[in-house]
Structures are given as C-alpha cells and as structure tokens.
Short mmCIF file of N, CA and C in Angstrom, two decimals:
data_model
loop_
_atom_site.label_atom_id
_atom_site.label_comp_id
_atom_site.label_asym_id
_atom_site.label_seq_id
_atom_site.Cartn_x
_atom_site.Cartn_y
_atom_site.Cartn_z
N MET A 1 148.18 173.48 88.98
CA MET A 1 149.34 173.15 89.76
C MET A 1 150.53 173.15 88.86
N PRO A 2 151.77 173.39 89.44
CA PRO A 2 153.02 173.41 88.63
C PRO A 2 153.34 171.89 88.31
N ARG A 3 154.11 171.84 87.23
CA ARG A 3 154.58 170.58 86.76
C ARG A 3 155.57 169.95 87.75
N CYS A 4 155.53 168.68 87.95
CA CYS A 4 156.42 167.94 88.93
C CYS A 4 157.85 168.04 88.31
N PRO A 5 158.87 168.29 89.06
CA PRO A 5 160.23 168.48 88.55
C PRO A 5 160.88 167.06 88.32
N GLY A 6 161.71 166.98 87.28
CA GLY A 6 162.49 165.73 87.08
C GLY A 6 161.61 164.54 86.79
N SER A 7 162.21 163.38 87.21
CA SER A 7 161.48 162.11 87.00
C SER A 7 160.99 161.57 88.41
N TYR A 8 160.00 160.78 88.40
CA TYR A 8 159.45 160.21 89.56
C TYR A 8 160.56 159.38 90.31
N ASP A 9 161.36 158.66 89.55
CA ASP A 9 162.43 157.83 90.19
C ASP A 9 163.42 158.63 91.00
N ASN A 10 163.68 159.85 90.67
CA ASN A 10 164.69 160.67 91.33
C ASN A 10 164.15 161.76 92.27
N ASN A 11 162.88 161.83 92.40
CA ASN A 11 162.33 162.94 93.26
C ASN A 11 161.16 162.50 94.12
N THR A 12 160.89 163.24 95.09
CA THR A 12 159.61 163.08 95.85
C THR A 12 158.73 164.19 95.41
N TRP A 13 157.54 163.85 94.91
CA TRP A 13 156.64 164.81 94.34
C TRP A 13 155.62 165.30 95.41
N ASP A 14 155.36 166.53 95.43
CA ASP A 14 154.40 167.16 96.30
C ASP A 14 153.82 168.36 95.77
N ASN A 15 152.46 168.44 95.75
CA ASN A 15 151.75 169.65 95.32
C ASN A 15 152.16 170.04 93.84
N CYS A 16 152.05 169.02 92.97
CA CYS A 16 152.43 169.32 91.55
C CYS A 16 151.67 168.34 90.71
N GLU A 17 151.84 168.50 89.37
CA GLU A 17 151.10 167.73 88.38
C GLU A 17 152.16 166.99 87.54
N GLY A 18 151.94 165.61 87.43
CA GLY A 18 153.04 164.92 86.75
C GLY A 18 152.45 163.59 86.15
N THR A 19 153.33 162.76 85.59
CA THR A 19 152.94 161.56 84.98
C THR A 19 153.97 160.45 85.46
N VAL A 20 153.37 159.21 85.70
CA VAL A 20 154.19 158.06 86.12
C VAL A 20 153.61 156.84 85.31
N LYS A 21 154.52 155.98 84.86
CA LYS A 21 154.12 154.76 84.23
C LYS A 21 154.54 153.56 85.11
N ALA A 22 153.64 152.55 85.24
CA ALA A 22 154.08 151.29 86.02
C ALA A 22 153.23 150.16 85.42
N ASP A 23 153.96 149.07 85.03
CA ASP A 23 153.31 147.86 84.60
C ASP A 23 152.52 148.18 83.30
N GLY A 24 152.89 149.16 82.52
CA GLY A 24 152.14 149.54 81.41
C GLY A 24 151.01 150.53 81.71
N ASP A 25 150.53 150.64 82.89
CA ASP A 25 149.54 151.63 83.23
C ASP A 25 150.15 152.98 83.23
N LYS A 26 149.42 154.09 83.05
CA LYS A 26 149.96 155.35 83.14
C LYS A 26 149.01 156.32 83.89
N TYR A 27 149.61 157.01 84.91
CA TYR A 27 148.81 157.93 85.69
C TYR A 27 149.27 159.36 85.39
N VAL A 28 148.30 160.21 85.00
CA VAL A 28 148.55 161.61 84.78
C VAL A 28 147.59 162.32 85.75
N GLY A 29 148.24 163.25 86.54
CA GLY A 29 147.43 164.03 87.43
C GLY A 29 148.25 164.69 88.61
N GLU A 30 147.54 164.96 89.65
CA GLU A 30 148.03 165.74 90.74
C GLU A 30 148.64 164.77 91.83
N TRP A 31 149.64 165.31 92.50
CA TRP A 31 150.41 164.54 93.40
C TRP A 31 150.47 165.31 94.76
N LYS A 32 150.57 164.60 95.87
CA LYS A 32 150.90 165.17 97.13
C LYS A 32 151.60 164.10 97.99
N ASP A 33 152.62 164.49 98.63
CA ASP A 33 153.47 163.64 99.47
C ASP A 33 153.87 162.36 98.73
N ASP A 34 154.22 162.56 97.50
CA ASP A 34 154.73 161.42 96.56
C ASP A 34 153.62 160.33 96.23
N LYS A 35 152.42 160.75 96.42
CA LYS A 35 151.23 159.85 96.07
C LYS A 35 150.21 160.61 95.16
N GLU A 36 149.57 159.73 94.34
CA GLU A 36 148.51 160.34 93.55
C GLU A 36 147.52 160.96 94.54
N HIS A 37 147.10 162.25 94.31
CA HIS A 37 146.29 162.95 95.20
C HIS A 37 145.61 164.13 94.50
N GLY A 38 144.42 164.16 94.31
CA GLY A 38 143.66 165.21 93.59
C GLY A 38 143.13 164.62 92.25
N GLN A 39 142.93 165.53 91.32
CA GLN A 39 142.37 165.11 89.99
C GLN A 39 143.40 164.35 89.19
N GLY A 40 142.93 163.21 88.56
CA GLY A 40 143.95 162.46 87.80
C GLY A 40 143.22 161.40 86.93
N THR A 41 144.00 160.75 86.02
CA THR A 41 143.57 159.76 85.09
C THR A 41 144.54 158.65 85.10
N ASN A 42 144.07 157.43 85.20
CA ASN A 42 144.91 156.23 85.07
C ASN A 42 144.39 155.48 83.87
N THR A 43 145.39 155.27 82.88
CA THR A 43 145.02 154.53 81.73
C THR A 43 145.71 153.17 81.50
N TRP A 44 145.12 152.29 80.83
CA TRP A 44 145.65 150.94 80.49
C TRP A 44 146.71 151.11 79.51
N PRO A 45 147.51 150.06 79.33
CA PRO A 45 148.68 150.19 78.28
C PRO A 45 148.17 150.50 76.90
N ASP A 46 146.92 150.21 76.56
CA ASP A 46 146.43 150.58 75.19
C ASP A 46 145.90 151.96 75.15
N GLY A 47 146.06 152.62 76.21
CA GLY A 47 145.56 154.10 76.30
C GLY A 47 144.09 154.28 76.65
N SER A 48 143.38 153.23 76.84
CA SER A 48 141.95 153.47 77.28
C SER A 48 141.97 153.73 78.75
N VAL A 49 140.92 154.47 79.23
CA VAL A 49 140.80 155.01 80.50
C VAL A 49 140.46 153.86 81.44
N LYS A 50 141.22 153.69 82.49
CA LYS A 50 140.98 152.70 83.56
C LYS A 50 140.14 153.41 84.75
N GLU A 51 140.70 154.51 85.25
CA GLU A 51 140.03 155.26 86.25
C GLU A 51 140.26 156.73 86.05
N GLU A 52 139.21 157.47 86.14
CA GLU A 52 139.43 158.97 85.94
C GLU A 52 138.53 159.69 87.05
N GLY A 53 139.21 160.49 87.78
CA GLY A 53 138.46 161.22 88.91
C GLY A 53 139.36 161.77 89.94
N ILE A 54 138.97 161.48 91.21
CA ILE A 54 139.66 162.05 92.38
C ILE A 54 140.44 160.95 93.01
N TRP A 55 141.68 161.20 93.35
CA TRP A 55 142.51 160.31 94.06
C TRP A 55 142.87 160.85 95.44
N LYS A 56 143.04 159.99 96.38
CA LYS A 56 143.39 160.40 97.70
C LYS A 56 144.46 159.48 98.33
N ASP A 57 145.51 160.10 98.77
CA ASP A 57 146.60 159.24 99.30
C ASP A 57 147.06 158.05 98.50
N GLY A 58 147.13 158.21 97.13
CA GLY A 58 147.56 157.15 96.32
C GLY A 58 146.53 156.11 95.88
N GLU A 59 145.24 156.36 96.21
CA GLU A 59 144.18 155.42 95.95
C GLU A 59 143.04 156.18 95.17
N TYR A 60 142.48 155.53 94.23
CA TYR A 60 141.33 156.08 93.55
C TYR A 60 140.19 156.19 94.49
N ALA A 61 139.63 157.43 94.63
CA ALA A 61 138.55 157.60 95.50
C ALA A 61 137.11 157.58 94.91
N HIS A 62 136.99 158.44 93.78
CA HIS A 62 135.67 158.44 93.12
C HIS A 62 135.75 159.32 91.88
N SER A 63 134.66 159.26 91.07
CA SER A 63 134.66 159.85 89.84
C SER A 63 134.33 161.34 90.10
N LEU A 64 134.62 162.12 89.02
CA LEU A 64 134.32 163.65 89.11
C LEU A 64 132.84 163.88 89.06
N VAL A 65 132.11 162.90 88.42
CA VAL A 65 130.61 163.08 88.37
C VAL A 65 130.05 162.89 89.78
N SER A 66 130.68 161.99 90.56
CA SER A 66 130.20 161.82 91.83
C SER A 66 130.37 163.08 92.76
N VAL A 67 131.45 163.73 92.53
CA VAL A 67 131.75 165.00 93.21
C VAL A 67 130.62 165.99 92.89
N THR A 68 130.28 166.17 91.69
CA THR A 68 129.27 167.06 91.19
C THR A 68 127.91 166.71 91.89
N ASN A 69 127.58 165.41 91.78
CA ASN A 69 126.40 164.95 92.39
C ASN A 69 126.30 165.18 93.89
N ASN A 70 127.38 165.01 94.57
CA ASN A 70 127.47 165.20 96.10
C ASN A 70 127.21 166.74 96.33
N GLN A 71 127.82 167.62 95.49
CA GLN A 71 127.67 168.99 95.76
C GLN A 71 126.22 169.43 95.53
N THR A 72 125.61 168.86 94.36
CA THR A 72 124.21 169.20 94.17
C THR A 72 123.24 168.78 95.30
N GLY A 73 123.56 167.57 95.89
CA GLY A 73 122.88 167.12 97.09
C GLY A 73 123.01 168.06 98.20
N THR A 74 124.18 168.63 98.41
CA THR A 74 124.50 169.56 99.50
C THR A 74 123.76 170.85 99.23
N THR A 75 123.59 171.27 97.95
CA THR A 75 122.79 172.50 97.60
C THR A 75 121.38 172.29 98.06
N TYR A 76 120.84 171.14 97.68
CA TYR A 76 119.43 170.87 98.18
C TYR A 76 119.24 170.72 99.67
N ARG A 77 120.24 170.08 100.33
CA ARG A 77 120.21 169.84 101.73
C ARG A 77 120.18 171.20 102.46
N ASP A 78 120.98 172.10 102.03
CA ASP A 78 121.16 173.42 102.64
C ASP A 78 120.24 174.46 102.17
N GLY A 79 119.54 174.17 101.05
CA GLY A 79 118.70 175.26 100.49
C GLY A 79 119.46 176.38 99.94
N ASP A 80 120.61 176.16 99.34
CA ASP A 80 121.52 177.10 98.85
C ASP A 80 121.18 177.48 97.36
N GLY A 81 120.39 178.48 97.19
CA GLY A 81 119.91 178.96 95.89
C GLY A 81 118.68 178.14 95.37
N VAL A 82 118.28 177.19 96.10
CA VAL A 82 117.17 176.38 95.75
C VAL A 82 116.25 176.19 97.06
N LEU A 83 115.01 175.69 96.79
CA LEU A 83 114.23 175.37 98.03
C LEU A 83 114.91 174.15 98.67
N GLN A 84 114.99 174.32 99.97
CA GLN A 84 115.51 173.13 100.77
C GLN A 84 114.60 171.91 100.67
N ASN A 85 115.26 170.80 100.25
CA ASN A 85 114.46 169.64 99.88
C ASN A 85 115.36 168.38 100.22
N TYR A 86 115.09 167.74 101.32
CA TYR A 86 115.91 166.58 101.81
C TYR A 86 115.85 165.43 100.85
N LYS A 87 114.59 165.19 100.35
CA LYS A 87 114.41 164.02 99.47
C LYS A 87 115.15 164.21 98.15
N GLU A 88 115.27 165.49 97.67
CA GLU A 88 116.06 165.76 96.48
C GLU A 88 117.56 165.57 96.76
N ALA A 89 117.94 166.01 97.96
CA ALA A 89 119.31 165.94 98.42
C ALA A 89 119.64 164.46 98.49
N LEU A 90 118.84 163.62 99.02
CA LEU A 90 119.10 162.15 99.10
C LEU A 90 119.31 161.55 97.78
N LYS A 91 118.38 161.90 96.77
CA LYS A 91 118.54 161.46 95.47
C LYS A 91 119.93 161.76 94.81
N TRP A 92 120.40 162.92 95.00
CA TRP A 92 121.67 163.25 94.46
C TRP A 92 122.86 162.59 95.19
N TYR A 93 122.73 162.52 96.56
CA TYR A 93 123.71 161.86 97.31
C TYR A 93 123.81 160.37 96.97
N LEU A 94 122.66 159.74 96.73
CA LEU A 94 122.64 158.31 96.29
C LEU A 94 123.32 158.10 94.91
N LEU A 95 123.16 158.98 94.05
CA LEU A 95 123.84 158.93 92.75
C LEU A 95 125.36 159.04 92.95
N SER A 96 125.69 159.96 93.85
CA SER A 96 127.18 160.13 94.11
C SER A 96 127.72 158.94 94.91
N ALA A 97 126.97 158.29 95.71
CA ALA A 97 127.32 157.16 96.57
C ALA A 97 127.61 155.95 95.58
N GLU A 98 126.75 155.81 94.61
CA GLU A 98 126.92 154.74 93.62
C GLU A 98 128.23 154.93 92.90
N GLY A 99 128.84 156.08 92.82
CA GLY A 99 130.12 156.27 92.17
C GLY A 99 131.23 156.07 93.23
N GLY A 100 130.84 155.63 94.42
CA GLY A 100 131.88 155.37 95.47
C GLY A 100 132.30 156.55 96.24
N ASN A 101 131.57 157.66 96.25
CA ASN A 101 131.90 158.85 96.90
C ASN A 101 131.64 158.58 98.46
N LYS A 102 132.65 158.58 99.23
CA LYS A 102 132.45 158.33 100.67
C LYS A 102 131.89 159.56 101.34
N ASP A 103 132.15 160.82 100.90
CA ASP A 103 131.56 162.01 101.45
C ASP A 103 130.00 161.95 101.31
N ALA A 104 129.56 161.48 100.13
CA ALA A 104 128.16 161.36 99.89
C ALA A 104 127.56 160.30 100.78
N MET A 105 128.19 159.22 101.08
CA MET A 105 127.73 158.19 101.92
C MET A 105 127.55 158.67 103.35
N LEU A 106 128.49 159.57 103.84
CA LEU A 106 128.45 160.11 105.07
C LEU A 106 127.26 161.19 105.22
N ASN A 107 127.07 161.93 104.09
CA ASN A 107 125.92 162.84 104.01
C ASN A 107 124.65 162.10 104.14
N ILE A 108 124.49 160.94 103.50
CA ILE A 108 123.31 160.09 103.61
C ILE A 108 123.07 159.68 104.99
N ALA A 109 124.19 159.15 105.59
CA ALA A 109 124.09 158.72 107.05
C ALA A 109 123.49 159.77 107.93
N ARG A 110 124.03 161.02 107.70
CA ARG A 110 123.55 162.17 108.53
C ARG A 110 122.15 162.53 108.32
N LEU A 111 121.74 162.38 107.05
CA LEU A 111 120.29 162.69 106.76
C LEU A 111 119.36 161.65 107.50
N TYR A 112 119.75 160.45 107.46
CA TYR A 112 118.89 159.42 108.16
C TYR A 112 119.04 159.60 109.62
N GLN A 113 120.25 159.84 110.19
CA GLN A 113 120.43 160.02 111.63
C GLN A 113 119.62 161.22 112.14
N ALA A 114 119.48 162.27 111.37
CA ALA A 114 118.74 163.44 111.86
C ALA A 114 117.27 163.27 111.63
N GLY A 115 116.90 162.14 110.93
CA GLY A 115 115.40 162.04 110.71
C GLY A 115 114.96 162.86 109.55
N LYS A 116 115.82 163.43 108.76
CA LYS A 116 115.37 164.36 107.64
C LYS A 116 114.82 163.54 106.47
N VAL A 117 115.17 162.33 106.34
CA VAL A 117 114.63 161.44 105.37
C VAL A 117 114.29 160.09 105.92
N THR A 118 113.31 159.45 105.39
CA THR A 118 112.85 158.02 105.76
C THR A 118 112.50 157.24 104.51
N ASP A 119 112.51 156.02 104.61
CA ASP A 119 112.11 155.13 103.55
C ASP A 119 110.78 154.70 103.80
N THR A 120 110.02 154.54 102.78
CA THR A 120 108.57 154.14 102.80
C THR A 120 108.66 152.72 103.25
N LEU A 121 107.84 152.34 104.24
CA LEU A 121 107.77 150.98 104.79
C LEU A 121 106.67 150.22 103.96
N ASN A 122 107.02 148.97 103.82
CA ASN A 122 105.93 148.14 103.14
C ASN A 122 104.66 148.00 103.97
N LEU A 123 103.63 147.54 103.41
CA LEU A 123 102.39 147.41 104.05
C LEU A 123 102.40 146.56 105.33
N THR A 124 103.10 145.43 105.24
CA THR A 124 103.15 144.52 106.26
C THR A 124 103.83 145.16 107.50
N ASP A 125 104.92 145.94 107.26
CA ASP A 125 105.52 146.68 108.38
C ASP A 125 104.69 147.74 108.98
N ARG A 126 103.95 148.45 108.12
CA ARG A 126 102.99 149.47 108.62
C ARG A 126 101.84 148.89 109.45
N ILE A 127 101.28 147.68 109.00
CA ILE A 127 100.29 147.13 109.81
C ILE A 127 100.79 146.66 111.14
N SER A 128 102.06 145.98 111.03
CA SER A 128 102.61 145.55 112.31
C SER A 128 102.84 146.68 113.33
N ASP A 129 103.40 147.86 112.79
CA ASP A 129 103.64 148.96 113.63
C ASP A 129 102.28 149.43 114.24
N TRP A 130 101.20 149.50 113.46
CA TRP A 130 99.92 149.93 113.95
C TRP A 130 99.47 149.00 115.06
N TRP A 131 99.55 147.67 114.79
CA TRP A 131 99.07 146.70 115.78
C TRP A 131 99.83 146.67 117.01
N ASN A 132 101.19 146.79 116.93
CA ASN A 132 102.08 146.70 118.04
C ASN A 132 102.37 148.05 118.70
N GLU A 133 101.70 149.12 118.16
CA GLU A 133 101.94 150.50 118.60
C GLU A 133 103.40 150.80 118.65
N THR A 134 104.10 150.50 117.59
CA THR A 134 105.55 150.81 117.47
C THR A 134 105.81 151.73 116.24
N ASP A 135 107.00 152.08 116.07
CA ASP A 135 107.37 152.91 114.87
C ASP A 135 108.60 152.36 114.23
N SER A 136 108.47 151.49 113.20
CA SER A 136 109.68 150.98 112.58
C SER A 136 110.38 152.02 111.69
N THR A 137 109.75 153.16 111.39
CA THR A 137 110.45 154.11 110.50
C THR A 137 111.67 154.70 111.26
N THR A 138 111.58 155.02 112.59
CA THR A 138 112.63 155.45 113.28
C THR A 138 113.77 154.47 113.42
N SER A 139 113.41 153.25 113.68
CA SER A 139 114.44 152.14 113.78
C SER A 139 115.12 152.03 112.33
N HIS A 140 114.25 151.99 111.28
CA HIS A 140 114.85 151.82 109.99
C HIS A 140 115.78 152.93 109.69
N GLY A 141 115.39 154.11 110.03
CA GLY A 141 116.35 155.26 109.77
C GLY A 141 117.65 155.17 110.44
N ARG A 142 117.69 154.70 111.71
CA ARG A 142 118.95 154.51 112.34
C ARG A 142 119.72 153.32 111.65
N ILE A 143 119.10 152.30 111.23
CA ILE A 143 119.72 151.25 110.64
C ILE A 143 120.39 151.73 109.28
N LYS A 144 119.66 152.52 108.50
CA LYS A 144 120.22 153.07 107.25
C LYS A 144 121.33 154.03 107.63
N ALA A 145 121.18 154.85 108.64
CA ALA A 145 122.19 155.76 108.95
C ALA A 145 123.58 154.99 109.28
N TYR A 146 123.42 153.93 110.06
CA TYR A 146 124.64 153.10 110.37
C TYR A 146 125.24 152.47 109.14
N MET A 147 124.35 151.98 108.25
CA MET A 147 124.77 151.31 107.03
C MET A 147 125.69 152.24 106.22
N TRP A 148 125.17 153.47 106.02
CA TRP A 148 125.93 154.42 105.24
C TRP A 148 127.19 154.88 105.88
N ALA A 149 127.11 155.17 107.19
CA ALA A 149 128.35 155.65 107.89
C ALA A 149 129.40 154.50 107.92
N ASN A 150 128.94 153.24 108.01
CA ASN A 150 129.87 152.13 107.94
C ASN A 150 130.49 151.95 106.54
N LEU A 151 129.71 152.12 105.54
CA LEU A 151 130.26 152.12 104.09
C LEU A 151 131.27 153.24 103.87
N ALA A 152 131.03 154.44 104.48
CA ALA A 152 131.85 155.56 104.37
C ALA A 152 133.12 155.35 105.17
N GLY A 153 133.13 154.43 106.14
CA GLY A 153 134.30 154.16 106.95
C GLY A 153 134.51 155.16 107.98
N ASP A 154 133.41 155.77 108.46
CA ASP A 154 133.52 156.91 109.31
C ASP A 154 133.15 156.48 110.78
N ASP A 155 133.76 157.20 111.71
CA ASP A 155 133.43 156.89 113.15
C ASP A 155 132.03 157.13 113.60
N LEU A 156 131.26 157.94 112.75
CA LEU A 156 129.94 158.20 113.05
C LEU A 156 129.12 156.90 113.29
N ARG A 157 129.55 155.81 112.66
CA ARG A 157 128.85 154.55 112.78
C ARG A 157 128.90 154.09 114.25
N ASP A 158 129.96 154.35 114.94
CA ASP A 158 130.06 153.89 116.35
C ASP A 158 129.05 154.66 117.20
N GLU A 159 128.91 155.97 116.92
CA GLU A 159 127.93 156.77 117.63
C GLU A 159 126.48 156.24 117.35
N ILE A 160 126.23 155.96 116.11
CA ILE A 160 124.91 155.45 115.69
C ILE A 160 124.71 154.07 116.28
N ALA A 161 125.69 153.19 116.38
CA ALA A 161 125.59 151.83 116.92
C ALA A 161 125.11 151.81 118.38
N GLU A 162 125.43 152.94 119.10
CA GLU A 162 124.98 152.98 120.51
C GLU A 162 123.48 153.07 120.57
N SER A 163 122.82 153.53 119.56
CA SER A 163 121.31 153.75 119.61
C SER A 163 120.61 152.53 118.98
N LEU A 164 121.37 151.56 118.55
CA LEU A 164 120.72 150.32 117.93
C LEU A 164 120.68 149.26 118.86
N THR A 165 119.67 148.37 118.78
CA THR A 165 119.56 147.11 119.50
C THR A 165 120.53 146.13 118.75
N ALA A 166 120.83 145.05 119.46
CA ALA A 166 121.66 144.06 118.83
C ALA A 166 121.16 143.60 117.51
N SER A 167 119.86 143.18 117.44
CA SER A 167 119.27 142.87 116.16
C SER A 167 119.26 143.90 115.13
N GLU A 168 119.12 145.17 115.53
CA GLU A 168 119.16 146.26 114.53
C GLU A 168 120.62 146.38 113.96
N LEU A 169 121.59 146.29 114.94
CA LEU A 169 123.00 146.37 114.42
C LEU A 169 123.39 145.27 113.55
N GLU A 170 122.89 144.03 113.77
CA GLU A 170 123.16 142.88 112.90
C GLU A 170 122.54 143.17 111.57
N LYS A 171 121.25 143.62 111.52
CA LYS A 171 120.60 143.99 110.32
C LYS A 171 121.36 145.12 109.48
N ALA A 172 121.86 146.07 110.22
CA ALA A 172 122.61 147.15 109.55
C ALA A 172 123.81 146.68 108.90
N GLN A 173 124.50 145.86 109.61
CA GLN A 173 125.82 145.22 109.16
C GLN A 173 125.57 144.34 107.90
N ALA A 174 124.48 143.66 107.98
CA ALA A 174 124.11 142.81 106.78
C ALA A 174 123.77 143.72 105.51
N LEU A 175 123.08 144.74 105.80
CA LEU A 175 122.72 145.69 104.72
C LEU A 175 124.04 146.35 104.18
N SER A 176 124.92 146.62 105.09
CA SER A 176 126.26 147.16 104.61
C SER A 176 126.97 146.19 103.64
N SER A 177 127.01 144.95 104.07
CA SER A 177 127.68 143.97 103.29
C SER A 177 126.93 143.67 101.97
N ALA A 178 125.64 143.72 101.91
CA ALA A 178 124.88 143.50 100.65
C ALA A 178 125.01 144.69 99.74
N CYS A 179 125.11 145.91 100.29
CA CYS A 179 125.27 147.07 99.55
C CYS A 179 126.67 147.14 98.88
N LEU A 180 127.73 146.74 99.64
CA LEU A 180 129.06 146.68 99.12
C LEU A 180 129.16 145.68 97.98
N LYS A 181 128.48 144.47 98.14
CA LYS A 181 128.52 143.53 97.09
C LYS A 181 127.94 143.97 95.80
N ARG A 182 126.79 144.87 95.95
CA ARG A 182 126.19 145.42 94.83
C ARG A 182 126.90 146.67 94.27
N LYS A 183 128.08 146.99 94.81
CA LYS A 183 128.89 148.23 94.49
C LYS A 183 127.98 149.45 94.66
N TYR A 184 127.31 149.54 95.77
CA TYR A 184 126.58 150.70 96.18
C TYR A 184 125.40 150.99 95.37
N LYS A 185 124.93 150.10 94.42
CA LYS A 185 123.82 150.30 93.64
C LYS A 185 122.52 149.81 94.20
N GLY A 186 121.54 150.62 94.23
CA GLY A 186 120.20 150.25 94.82
C GLY A 186 120.20 150.06 96.33
N CYS A 187 121.02 150.76 96.98
CA CYS A 187 121.00 150.60 98.43
C CYS A 187 120.04 151.56 99.07
#
C-alpha cells in the first residue's frame, strides 16, 4: 500500500499505510476510511508489542497466526490439495478461534450445523440415548453450531436458534458465555 500523505491530524486516511501515536501507544499499519484496517501493529510506549495482526474498522480483530490457521482449516474442509477431512478442519478452526478469529468461529458453526463434525458424548449420555431411543449427538451439534455463530456475532445464530428447543437454546447461550469468559480456549 502507498504511504499515507501528511499527518493524521490534517488528513483523512484511506487505503494507505501510516503511523499514528495516541496516549503513548503507537499504531503502524494499514488504514481505510480513516480507521486502522488491514495488517498492523500497536505498541506500548516502551515499544513492546501490544497487538499485532489484522484490524477491522479501527478495532483489533485477530492475530496473523489465526488467519493462517483458518486458511488451513478451509483447505482441509474443502479438500484443496489434501484429503478432505472435517475433523482436521475443525482442529485448525479451533486454533484460529482461540486467537479470536470470528471467521473461524463461523466456519466451526457451519461444520456443526451441517453435521460434518460431532463431539464424542460421554458414556452417561450414550446410555441415556440408547435407553430413551433418542440422539443427543444431533442436539449437541445444533447447540455447538449456535454457540459458535453467537460468538462470531453472525446472524446464522438466529437461523440455528429456530431449530433449538428452549432448553437447548438456554444451554447454547450458557456455553457461549462460558467460552467467552475462557477467551475461546477449550470450547
């Protein structure tokens, strides 16, 4: 990208690369519509890295590593140059989601929604399903799909919510809250 012209105080920056300092912090990176947008780095006053990665509309979105992990997940999901493997795709998407990547969260939601991946149920749930002639795996998949779409902040969650019972929706929302508190780790 071209360098941003002049100083930030006197110009509106768009589709350029520049630097701005505020409260001792320093952002160096790409701009769009006068906001941090694209690849950039925000450093503390002492020069140590505060956030480095992808910015969207002035907000830190996710790390560069999470972008690579999301792309690797898509490669496995689509079988692009590798054998198609949804479990392997899920593994890479989860790594990306732990970095805060909303696109990866949405990809996870879609895998669960389509039934391409399922979580292993514990023995108690499997016995209960057998005894009651039910299938908790399908319900659990919809719950996880809602959870990830909700965390991604995508309208897909509303579509998924229509397929959930009230208790499943409550459980999905509780899982979303718990995952958010754990900063997307181990979800």
